C-alpha cells in the first residue's frame, strides 16, 4: 500500500488550506479553503484550483473559516458527489460562511458590471460559485461528533478531537489500516501494528480561551505523522491579563477622544470573544457602557449558531447557560446591526462607540466602509486583534502606511492604529510546542509544517529542533511526500 501526502494551499502561506492524503491513487482531501489576501491575486489563485474529483473519495473539514471551507462549492461545481465530514457546529458555521461568500461575489459581480458599463468595457468577471452550489455542498456534509470513530473508506478511519480554535474546530485523526488486499477486515496483529496514523491539526487553538474548550491532547492516539499549522511560528502572544488591560486602555482612550474604535474582526469566534471580554470589563466597571455595534450579518448568524451548540462550550460557559441562564454573547450596551441602512447610520452617529465588523483582514465586507469613513479622523482608533496576512489592507494599515486605498479611493491614515494580538485564536509557537510535549509521541516519525509564512516556519522549525523535534519538514506547494 502506497501512501503519499501533498498540499494544494497553505504551503508557505497562511490561507487556502487544501491537503491531500493519497492511498494507492485514491484521494482524501483535508480542508478545501479559499485563498485570502490581495483581491486580484487571491481571485486568480482560487480560479486556478484544479483537482481530479473522480479520484476524490471524500473531504474532511477541520473547521468553518473561509480559508478552510471556502472552495468546497467549487468541488460541487466540478461534479464531486462524495461525503464531506465535519463536526455538527462546523457544518452550521461552514454553511453560513459559504453562503456569505456567494452573496459577496454576487454583489461584486453587480458592482463590476456597472463599472464596466460606465467605462464602455466588456464585462468578463464571474463569481466562483453561487448560492445554489452552496446548497448542493451543504447536502453533502455528514456530521460527526467529537471522539466518535467512523470509517470513511474500508481502510480509512476518521476521528475528530477538539482543536479549541473556533466553535466546532477539530483535529482530524486519520488511521489508514494495513489491509493486505482484504477490504473487509484489517490484517490480524497487535493493536495499531498494521496501521498508519496521520493527524491534521487544521488551526490549533489556545488553552484557557473563553467559551470553547482547550485543544485535546492526552486523549489523542499516538500519531505517526502530524500536519501542524504554524501561523504564529515566530511570535508569542501577550498574556491574557495584559490584553485585557490593553483593551481597557484603548476603550478609555477612545472615550476621552470621543472617537470611534473600529475593530476589523472575523465574524466567527473573534467577534463573540470580543463581546465576551467587553462584557467582563463593563461588569467590572473598568470601562463605561458605551455603545458597541457588531456590524456583520454573518456575525449575527454565527452568534445564533453558538447558542445551539453547547457541546462545544467549556465548563464556565456551560454553567452560565445551564445553571444561571445567562447569555455571554449579549448585554445591554450591545447592538447587532443587520441591515445596510443600520450599518450606514453608524457613520453619522457621534462617538464614543465601538464597531466590530468583518472581514478580519480588511479585504471585504462592511469594515471597508467603516474604515473609509473613519480612518482619516484623528479622534478615532483602528484596533487590530488578529492575524493580518501579507498584501492585505489590514497588514498595510498595521505596517504604518500613511495613505491606503480603500474601495478604489485613497485615504490618509490619521486615526491611531493599535494592535492586541493576544486575542488571536491561533496558538503561538510556545503553545504549540507545549501541546506537542503533552501528546503521546511514542510513534511520531515526522512533523509537516503548513499554514505559515516562510519566516515564521523557518523560526518554528529551529525552535522545534532545539526542543527535540528533529524530523520537521516545511511543506512546499504541490510537492509529494511518500510516507509508506
Short mmCIF file of C-alpha atoms in Angstrom, two decimals:
data_model
loop_
_atom_site.label_atom_id
_atom_site.label_comp_id
_atom_site.label_asym_id
_atom_site.label_seq_id
_atom_site.Cartn_x
_atom_site.Cartn_y
_atom_site.Cartn_z
CA UNK A 1 0.00 0.00 0.00
CA UNK A 2 1.42 3.38 -1.02
CA UNK A 3 0.59 6.49 0.99
CA UNK A 4 1.57 9.97 -0.15
CA UNK A 5 0.81 13.45 1.16
CA UNK A 6 0.80 16.85 -0.54
CA UNK A 7 -0.74 20.30 -0.22
CA UNK A 8 -2.51 22.49 -2.77
CA UNK A 9 -2.67 25.51 -0.46
CA UNK A 10 -1.44 26.84 2.89
CA UNK A 11 2.05 25.74 1.86
CA UNK A 12 4.45 28.52 2.95
CA UNK A 13 1.44 30.82 3.29
CA UNK A 14 -1.45 31.18 5.73
CA UNK A 15 -4.57 30.77 3.61
CA UNK A 16 -6.12 28.36 1.13
CA UNK A 17 -5.74 25.18 3.20
CA UNK A 18 -6.01 22.12 0.96
CA UNK A 19 -4.19 18.94 1.93
CA UNK A 20 -4.34 15.60 0.13
CA UNK A 21 -3.90 12.13 1.56
CA UNK A 22 -3.48 9.69 -1.35
CA UNK A 23 -3.71 5.93 -0.85
CA UNK A 24 -2.92 3.85 -3.94
CA UNK A 25 -4.31 6.61 -6.17
CA UNK A 26 -7.45 7.21 -4.07
CA UNK A 27 -7.65 10.77 -2.74
CA UNK A 28 -8.91 12.11 0.58
CA UNK A 29 -8.91 15.87 0.98
CA UNK A 30 -8.46 17.66 4.29
CA UNK A 31 -9.99 21.15 4.02
CA UNK A 32 -10.80 23.00 0.82
CA UNK A 33 -10.15 26.61 1.68
CA UNK A 34 -10.16 29.84 -0.28
CA UNK A 35 -7.04 31.94 -0.65
CA UNK A 36 -7.36 35.32 1.06
CA UNK A 37 -5.24 38.41 0.61
CA UNK A 38 -4.90 40.96 -2.16
CA UNK A 39 -8.15 40.52 -4.07
CA UNK A 40 -6.78 40.16 -7.59
CA UNK A 41 -4.07 37.68 -6.56
CA UNK A 42 -6.37 35.58 -4.36
CA UNK A 43 -9.08 35.55 -7.05
CA UNK A 44 -6.58 34.23 -9.61
CA UNK A 45 -5.36 31.54 -7.19
CA UNK A 46 -8.90 30.44 -6.38
CA UNK A 47 -9.78 30.21 -10.07
CA UNK A 48 -6.67 28.12 -10.74
CA UNK A 49 -7.83 25.42 -8.32
CA UNK A 50 -7.99 22.09 -10.13
CA UNK A 51 -8.43 18.60 -8.72
CA UNK A 52 -9.38 15.20 -10.16
CA UNK A 53 -12.78 14.85 -8.47
CA UNK A 54 -13.24 11.38 -9.99
CA UNK A 55 -10.39 10.16 -7.74
CA UNK A 56 -11.57 12.11 -4.69
CA UNK A 57 -13.32 9.77 -2.26
CA UNK A 58 -14.24 12.23 0.48
CA UNK A 59 -13.38 15.54 2.14
CA UNK A 60 -12.64 16.14 5.83
CA UNK A 61 -13.33 19.67 7.08
CA UNK A 62 -11.46 20.76 10.23
CA UNK A 63 -13.44 23.98 10.80
CA UNK A 64 -15.63 26.60 9.20
CA UNK A 65 -13.28 29.52 8.44
CA UNK A 66 -13.26 30.67 4.81
CA UNK A 67 -9.62 29.73 4.27
CA UNK A 68 -10.52 26.14 5.16
CA UNK A 69 -14.02 25.68 3.67
CA UNK A 70 -14.37 28.48 1.11
CA UNK A 71 -13.84 26.45 -2.07
CA UNK A 72 -16.00 23.46 -1.18
CA UNK A 73 -18.76 24.70 -3.54
CA UNK A 74 -16.26 24.54 -6.41
CA UNK A 75 -15.95 20.80 -5.79
CA UNK A 76 -19.72 20.53 -6.21
CA UNK A 77 -19.50 22.51 -9.46
CA UNK A 78 -16.80 20.15 -10.69
CA UNK A 79 -19.04 17.14 -10.05
CA UNK A 80 -17.85 15.87 -6.68
CA UNK A 81 -20.63 13.79 -5.13
CA UNK A 82 -18.85 12.28 -2.12
CA UNK A 83 -19.24 12.97 1.58
CA UNK A 84 -17.80 15.96 3.42
CA UNK A 85 -17.15 15.07 7.07
CA UNK A 86 -17.33 17.78 9.75
CA UNK A 87 -18.44 18.29 13.33
CA UNK A 88 -22.03 19.43 13.87
CA UNK A 89 -21.03 23.02 14.69
CA UNK A 90 -18.59 23.20 11.77
CA UNK A 91 -21.37 22.10 9.42
CA UNK A 92 -23.57 25.01 10.55
CA UNK A 93 -20.78 27.60 10.52
CA UNK A 94 -19.43 26.47 7.12
CA UNK A 95 -22.92 26.81 5.63
CA UNK A 96 -23.08 30.43 6.83
CA UNK A 97 -19.56 31.20 5.57
CA UNK A 98 -20.07 29.66 2.12
CA UNK A 99 -23.43 31.39 1.58
CA UNK A 100 -21.94 34.70 2.72
CA UNK A 101 -19.08 34.27 0.23
CA UNK A 102 -21.53 33.52 -2.59
CA UNK A 103 -23.54 36.61 -1.66
CA UNK A 104 -20.43 38.83 -1.61
CA UNK A 105 -19.35 37.50 -5.01
CA UNK A 106 -22.81 38.20 -6.47
CA UNK A 107 -22.64 41.79 -5.19
CA UNK A 108 -19.09 42.16 -6.54
CA UNK A 109 -20.26 40.95 -9.94
CA UNK A 110 -23.08 43.51 -9.97
CA UNK A 111 -20.71 46.32 -8.95
CA UNK A 112 -18.11 45.37 -11.58
CA UNK A 113 -20.80 45.03 -14.24
CA UNK A 114 -21.93 48.61 -13.55
CA UNK A 115 -18.33 49.86 -13.56
CA UNK A 116 -17.66 48.17 -16.91
CA UNK A 117 -20.83 49.63 -18.39
CA UNK A 118 -19.82 53.15 -17.31
CA UNK A 119 -16.42 52.73 -18.96
CA UNK A 120 -17.84 51.07 -22.06
CA UNK A 121 -15.78 47.96 -21.36
CA UNK A 122 -16.68 44.31 -21.77
CA UNK A 123 -17.69 42.63 -18.51
CA UNK A 124 -15.99 39.26 -18.06
CA UNK A 125 -15.68 38.59 -14.30
CA UNK A 126 -17.91 35.87 -12.90
CA UNK A 127 -18.42 34.55 -9.35
CA UNK A 128 -16.56 31.37 -8.49
CA UNK A 129 -19.81 29.79 -7.31
CA UNK A 130 -23.41 30.64 -6.48
CA UNK A 131 -25.78 30.08 -3.58
CA UNK A 132 -27.14 27.07 -5.49
CA UNK A 133 -23.67 25.48 -5.35
CA UNK A 134 -23.53 26.15 -1.61
CA UNK A 135 -26.85 24.38 -1.09
CA UNK A 136 -25.58 21.36 -3.06
CA UNK A 137 -22.43 21.35 -0.90
CA UNK A 138 -24.44 21.56 2.34
CA UNK A 139 -26.32 18.42 1.33
CA UNK A 140 -23.03 16.52 1.16
CA UNK A 141 -21.90 17.32 4.71
CA UNK A 142 -22.03 14.38 7.11
CA UNK A 143 -21.90 15.44 10.78
CA UNK A 144 -19.57 13.52 13.09
CA UNK A 145 -19.31 14.15 16.83
CA UNK A 146 -16.00 14.58 18.64
CA UNK A 147 -14.36 11.36 19.82
CA UNK A 148 -16.51 9.13 17.59
CA UNK A 149 -14.64 6.83 15.21
CA UNK A 150 -16.04 6.47 11.72
CA UNK A 151 -14.82 4.51 8.70
CA UNK A 152 -14.86 6.86 5.71
CA UNK A 153 -13.47 4.09 3.49
CA UNK A 154 -12.92 0.37 4.13
CA UNK A 155 -9.30 1.10 5.10
CA UNK A 156 -9.54 4.66 6.50
CA UNK A 157 -10.89 5.59 9.92
CA UNK A 158 -11.62 9.19 10.97
CA UNK A 159 -11.87 10.56 14.49
CA UNK A 160 -12.32 14.24 15.40
CA UNK A 161 -10.75 15.78 18.53
CA UNK A 162 -11.46 19.30 19.76
CA UNK A 163 -8.90 21.77 18.36
CA UNK A 164 -10.00 24.65 20.62
CA UNK A 165 -9.71 27.17 17.75
CA UNK A 166 -13.30 28.16 16.96
CA UNK A 167 -16.67 26.62 17.67
CA UNK A 168 -16.65 23.09 16.21
CA UNK A 169 -12.99 23.15 15.17
CA UNK A 170 -11.29 19.76 15.13
CA UNK A 171 -8.05 17.89 14.79
CA UNK A 172 -8.67 15.24 12.13
CA UNK A 173 -7.05 11.96 13.10
CA UNK A 174 -6.90 9.60 10.13
CA UNK A 175 -5.90 5.98 10.58
CA UNK A 176 -5.02 4.04 7.43
CA UNK A 177 -5.38 0.32 8.03
CA UNK A 178 -2.97 -2.20 6.53
CA UNK A 179 -5.45 -4.42 4.72
CA UNK A 180 -3.19 -6.65 2.65
CA UNK A 181 -5.79 -6.94 -0.09
CA UNK A 182 -8.74 -7.64 2.21
CA UNK A 183 -11.12 -4.69 2.10
CA UNK A 184 -13.34 -6.03 4.88
CA UNK A 185 -11.05 -6.51 7.85
CA UNK A 186 -7.60 -5.36 8.96
CA UNK A 187 -4.73 -7.79 8.93
CA UNK A 188 -4.55 -9.53 12.33
CA UNK A 189 -1.87 -8.39 14.72
CA UNK A 190 -1.31 -6.17 17.72
CA UNK A 191 -3.45 -3.04 18.08
CA UNK A 192 -2.02 -0.30 15.90
CA UNK A 193 0.57 -2.59 14.34
CA UNK A 194 -0.71 -2.60 10.78
CA UNK A 195 -1.88 0.98 10.53
CA UNK A 196 -0.57 4.46 9.79
CA UNK A 197 -1.91 7.40 11.79
CA UNK A 198 -1.85 10.93 10.37
CA UNK A 199 -3.03 13.84 12.48
CA UNK A 200 -4.10 17.05 10.74
CA UNK A 201 -4.38 19.89 13.24
CA UNK A 202 -6.20 22.34 10.98
CA UNK A 203 -5.85 25.54 13.00
CA UNK A 204 -4.85 24.95 16.61
CA UNK A 205 -6.43 26.97 19.37
CA UNK A 206 -5.12 28.08 22.72
CA UNK A 207 -5.66 26.96 26.27
CA UNK A 208 -7.95 28.93 28.61
CA UNK A 209 -9.84 30.74 25.87
CA UNK A 210 -13.37 31.83 26.73
CA UNK A 211 -16.44 29.92 25.54
CA UNK A 212 -14.74 26.87 23.98
CA UNK A 213 -12.68 24.02 25.40
CA UNK A 214 -8.91 23.61 25.40
CA UNK A 215 -7.27 21.76 22.49
CA UNK A 216 -7.34 17.99 23.03
CA UNK A 217 -4.01 16.34 23.86
CA UNK A 218 -3.72 13.27 26.08
CA UNK A 219 -6.74 11.51 24.54
CA UNK A 220 -5.29 11.61 21.00
CA UNK A 221 -3.83 8.23 19.91
CA UNK A 222 -0.10 8.37 19.22
CA UNK A 223 0.29 9.72 15.66
CA UNK A 224 2.94 8.63 13.16
CA UNK A 225 2.77 11.92 11.25
CA UNK A 226 1.44 15.37 12.12
CA UNK A 227 0.41 18.15 9.73
CA UNK A 228 0.89 21.11 12.06
CA UNK A 229 -0.12 24.71 11.46
CA UNK A 230 2.49 27.45 12.01
CA UNK A 231 0.69 30.79 11.68
CA UNK A 232 2.38 32.19 14.78
CA UNK A 233 5.55 30.11 14.40
CA UNK A 234 7.78 33.06 15.28
CA UNK A 235 5.59 35.11 17.59
CA UNK A 236 4.48 34.81 21.18
CA UNK A 237 1.15 36.17 22.34
CA UNK A 238 0.91 38.54 25.23
CA UNK A 239 -0.66 37.21 28.41
CA UNK A 240 -4.45 37.48 28.57
CA UNK A 241 -4.30 39.79 31.60
CA UNK A 242 -2.07 42.16 29.62
CA UNK A 243 -4.52 42.01 26.70
CA UNK A 244 -7.46 42.86 28.94
CA UNK A 245 -5.51 45.80 30.37
CA UNK A 246 -4.70 46.96 26.84
CA UNK A 247 -8.34 46.66 25.75
CA UNK A 248 -9.36 48.65 28.82
CA UNK A 249 -6.75 51.33 27.97
CA UNK A 250 -7.82 51.61 24.31
CA UNK A 251 -11.53 51.87 25.13
CA UNK A 252 -10.97 54.52 27.80
CA UNK A 253 -8.71 56.50 25.43
CA UNK A 254 -11.46 56.45 22.79
CA UNK A 255 -13.93 57.71 25.41
CA UNK A 256 -11.60 60.64 26.20
CA UNK A 257 -11.18 61.38 22.48
CA UNK A 258 -14.94 60.97 21.90
CA UNK A 259 -13.90 58.81 18.98
CA UNK A 260 -14.84 55.51 17.44
CA UNK A 261 -12.93 52.25 17.74
CA UNK A 262 -13.08 50.27 14.51
CA UNK A 263 -12.20 46.61 15.14
CA UNK A 264 -11.78 44.50 11.98
CA UNK A 265 -12.76 41.06 13.17
CA UNK A 266 -13.62 37.69 11.76
CA UNK A 267 -17.32 37.14 12.29
CA UNK A 268 -16.86 33.71 13.84
CA UNK A 269 -15.31 33.26 17.29
CA UNK A 270 -13.32 36.54 17.37
CA UNK A 271 -16.44 38.72 17.38
CA UNK A 272 -18.08 36.59 20.07
CA UNK A 273 -14.89 36.59 22.19
CA UNK A 274 -14.57 40.38 21.98
CA UNK A 275 -18.17 40.77 23.10
CA UNK A 276 -17.41 38.41 26.00
CA UNK A 277 -14.32 40.41 27.08
CA UNK A 278 -16.04 43.77 26.74
CA UNK A 279 -18.88 42.37 28.83
CA UNK A 280 -16.39 41.45 31.58
CA UNK A 281 -14.81 44.94 31.52
CA UNK A 282 -18.20 46.68 31.71
CA UNK A 283 -19.32 44.41 34.57
CA UNK A 284 -16.09 45.21 36.45
CA UNK A 285 -16.70 48.92 35.82
CA UNK A 286 -13.29 49.21 34.16
CA UNK A 287 -14.81 50.75 31.04
CA UNK A 288 -18.02 52.76 30.69
CA UNK A 289 -21.03 51.20 28.98
CA UNK A 290 -20.54 52.93 25.62
CA UNK A 291 -22.46 51.68 22.55
CA UNK A 292 -20.97 48.56 20.98
CA UNK A 293 -22.09 47.54 17.50
CA UNK A 294 -21.44 44.18 15.89
CA UNK A 295 -21.93 45.19 12.27
CA UNK A 296 -21.83 41.93 10.37
CA UNK A 297 -24.81 39.85 9.25
CA UNK A 298 -22.55 36.79 9.36
CA UNK A 299 -21.56 37.53 12.98
CA UNK A 300 -25.25 37.78 13.88
CA UNK A 301 -25.90 34.41 12.24
CA UNK A 302 -22.79 32.86 13.77
CA UNK A 303 -23.78 34.03 17.24
CA UNK A 304 -27.10 32.23 16.83
CA UNK A 305 -25.13 29.08 15.93
CA UNK A 306 -23.13 29.45 19.16
CA UNK A 307 -26.35 29.33 21.16
CA UNK A 308 -27.36 25.91 19.77
CA UNK A 309 -24.04 24.11 20.22
CA UNK A 310 -23.45 23.72 23.95
CA UNK A 311 -21.48 20.52 23.23
CA UNK A 312 -18.57 22.82 22.29
CA UNK A 313 -18.62 25.01 25.41
CA UNK A 314 -16.11 24.96 28.20
CA UNK A 315 -17.36 24.35 31.74
CA UNK A 316 -17.61 28.06 32.64
CA UNK A 317 -19.81 28.88 29.64
CA UNK A 318 -21.96 25.80 30.20
CA UNK A 319 -22.58 26.91 33.77
CA UNK A 320 -23.52 30.43 32.60
CA UNK A 321 -26.17 28.98 30.33
CA UNK A 322 -27.41 25.93 32.19
CA UNK A 323 -27.19 26.99 35.84
CA UNK A 324 -27.70 30.73 35.63
CA UNK A 325 -29.44 31.14 32.24
CA UNK A 326 -27.04 33.93 31.35
CA UNK A 327 -26.18 34.83 27.77
CA UNK A 328 -22.45 35.60 27.44
CA UNK A 329 -22.98 36.76 23.86
CA UNK A 330 -25.10 39.80 24.59
CA UNK A 331 -25.63 42.62 27.09
CA UNK A 332 -27.37 45.99 27.27
CA UNK A 333 -24.71 48.11 25.54
CA UNK A 334 -24.53 45.74 22.58
CA UNK A 335 -26.39 46.10 19.29
CA UNK A 336 -26.27 43.68 16.37
CA UNK A 337 -26.83 45.55 13.11
CA UNK A 338 -28.25 43.55 10.25
CA UNK A 339 -29.48 45.88 7.52
CA UNK A 340 -27.37 48.10 5.27
CA UNK A 341 -29.29 51.18 6.46
CA UNK A 342 -28.45 50.39 10.09
CA UNK A 343 -24.80 49.99 9.11
CA UNK A 344 -24.72 53.32 7.23
CA UNK A 345 -26.36 55.13 10.14
CA UNK A 346 -23.28 54.41 12.28
CA UNK A 347 -21.30 56.86 10.12
CA UNK A 348 -23.38 59.82 11.32
CA UNK A 349 -23.60 58.82 14.99
CA UNK A 350 -21.13 60.58 17.29
CA UNK A 351 -18.55 58.74 19.35
CA UNK A 352 -17.51 57.26 21.58
CA UNK A 353 -18.53 53.85 20.30
CA UNK A 354 -17.06 50.51 19.30
CA UNK A 355 -17.75 48.97 15.89
CA UNK A 356 -16.79 45.31 15.41
CA UNK A 357 -17.07 44.43 11.74
CA UNK A 358 -15.85 41.77 9.29
CA UNK A 359 -13.63 40.98 7.43
CA UNK A 360 -10.75 40.45 9.82
CA UNK A 361 -8.06 41.27 7.24
CA UNK A 362 -9.98 44.29 5.84
CA UNK A 363 -10.28 42.81 2.36
CA UNK A 364 -14.07 42.65 2.09
CA UNK A 365 -17.28 43.27 3.99
CA UNK A 366 -18.73 46.24 5.86
CA UNK A 367 -15.48 47.02 7.67
CA UNK A 368 -14.24 48.63 4.45
CA UNK A 369 -16.99 51.25 4.65
CA UNK A 370 -16.26 51.92 8.32
CA UNK A 371 -12.56 52.31 7.57
CA UNK A 372 -13.29 54.64 4.65
CA UNK A 373 -15.48 56.83 6.87
CA UNK A 374 -13.25 56.85 9.94
CA UNK A 375 -9.59 56.22 9.10
CA UNK A 376 -8.83 59.87 8.32
CA UNK A 377 -10.21 61.21 11.63
CA UNK A 378 -7.52 61.58 14.30
CA UNK A 379 -10.10 61.12 17.07
CA UNK A 380 -10.66 57.51 16.03
CA UNK A 381 -8.74 54.29 16.72
CA UNK A 382 -8.25 51.30 14.42
CA UNK A 383 -7.73 48.26 16.64
CA UNK A 384 -6.29 45.05 15.15
CA UNK A 385 -6.98 41.94 17.19
CA UNK A 386 -5.97 39.13 14.84
CA UNK A 387 -3.60 37.99 12.14
CA UNK A 388 -3.22 40.15 9.03
CA UNK A 389 -1.79 38.23 6.06
CA UNK A 390 0.75 39.70 3.66
CA UNK A 391 -0.59 42.03 0.96
CA UNK A 392 -3.88 42.70 2.77
CA UNK A 393 -5.25 46.14 3.58
CA UNK A 394 -5.12 45.25 7.27
CA UNK A 395 -1.39 44.47 7.07
CA UNK A 396 -0.71 47.75 5.21
CA UNK A 397 -2.51 49.72 7.93
CA UNK A 398 -0.61 47.84 10.65
CA UNK A 399 2.70 48.41 8.85
CA UNK A 400 2.16 52.15 9.22
CA UNK A 401 1.38 53.24 5.66
CA UNK A 402 0.32 56.88 5.70
CA UNK A 403 -2.17 56.53 2.88
CA UNK A 404 -4.18 53.44 1.88
CA UNK A 405 -6.51 52.54 -0.94
CA UNK A 406 -10.00 51.50 0.15
CA UNK A 407 -12.60 50.60 -2.49
CA UNK A 408 -10.65 52.38 -5.25
CA UNK A 409 -10.21 55.61 -3.27
CA UNK A 410 -7.16 56.82 -1.34
CA UNK A 411 -7.45 57.81 2.33
CA UNK A 412 -4.92 59.41 4.67
CA UNK A 413 -4.37 57.31 7.79
CA UNK A 414 -4.85 59.80 10.62
CA UNK A 415 -6.64 57.53 13.10
CA UNK A 416 -4.45 55.95 15.76
CA UNK A 417 -3.56 52.33 14.95
CA UNK A 418 -3.36 49.84 17.83
CA UNK A 419 -2.77 46.08 17.94
CA UNK A 420 -3.59 43.48 20.59
CA UNK A 421 -2.61 40.05 19.27
CA UNK A 422 -3.33 38.15 22.49
CA UNK A 423 -6.91 37.71 21.31
CA UNK A 424 -5.75 35.53 18.43
CA UNK A 425 -7.46 32.14 18.24
CA UNK A 426 -4.21 30.57 16.94
CA UNK A 427 -1.70 29.02 19.31
CA UNK A 428 1.72 30.68 19.25
CA UNK A 429 4.98 28.74 18.86
CA UNK A 430 5.44 28.19 22.61
CA UNK A 431 1.85 26.96 22.96
CA UNK A 432 2.19 24.58 20.00
CA UNK A 433 5.44 23.21 21.41
CA UNK A 434 3.80 22.68 24.80
CA UNK A 435 0.96 20.83 23.05
CA UNK A 436 3.47 18.60 21.24
CA UNK A 437 5.16 17.89 24.57
CA UNK A 438 1.80 16.81 26.04
CA UNK A 439 0.74 14.25 23.42
CA UNK A 440 1.85 10.64 23.02
CA UNK A 441 4.90 10.73 20.72
CA UNK A 442 5.84 7.05 21.00
CA UNK A 443 5.20 6.54 17.26
CA UNK A 444 5.99 10.01 15.90
CA UNK A 445 8.15 9.88 12.78
CA UNK A 446 7.72 13.29 11.18
CA UNK A 447 6.07 16.70 11.55
CA UNK A 448 4.96 18.60 8.44
CA UNK A 449 4.58 22.37 8.83
CA UNK A 450 1.77 24.07 6.90
CA UNK A 451 -0.29 27.27 7.18
CA UNK A 452 2.53 29.71 7.90
CA UNK A 453 4.66 32.31 6.15
CA UNK A 454 8.30 31.35 5.35
CA UNK A 455 9.99 33.40 8.12
CA UNK A 456 7.56 32.05 10.69
CA UNK A 457 8.08 28.46 9.60
CA UNK A 458 11.88 28.73 9.48
CA UNK A 459 11.94 30.08 13.05
CA UNK A 460 9.48 27.45 14.27
CA UNK A 461 11.49 24.62 12.70
CA UNK A 462 14.63 25.81 14.51
CA UNK A 463 12.70 26.16 17.76
CA UNK A 464 11.31 22.63 17.45
CA UNK A 465 14.79 21.24 16.77
CA UNK A 466 16.00 22.90 19.97
CA UNK A 467 13.22 21.09 21.83
CA UNK A 468 13.96 17.63 20.47
CA UNK A 469 11.78 17.59 17.37
CA UNK A 470 14.35 16.95 14.67
CA UNK A 471 12.33 15.45 11.82
CA UNK A 472 10.38 18.54 10.74
CA UNK A 473 9.54 19.31 7.10
CA UNK A 474 8.25 22.61 5.73
CA UNK A 475 5.69 21.59 3.11
CA UNK A 476 6.19 23.00 -0.38
CA UNK A 477 3.22 23.67 -2.64
CA UNK A 478 2.43 20.62 -4.78
CA UNK A 479 5.45 18.61 -3.58
CA UNK A 480 4.65 14.97 -2.82
CA UNK A 481 5.84 13.28 0.37
CA UNK A 482 5.77 9.47 0.29
CA UNK A 483 5.43 8.02 3.75
CA UNK A 484 4.88 4.33 3.05
#
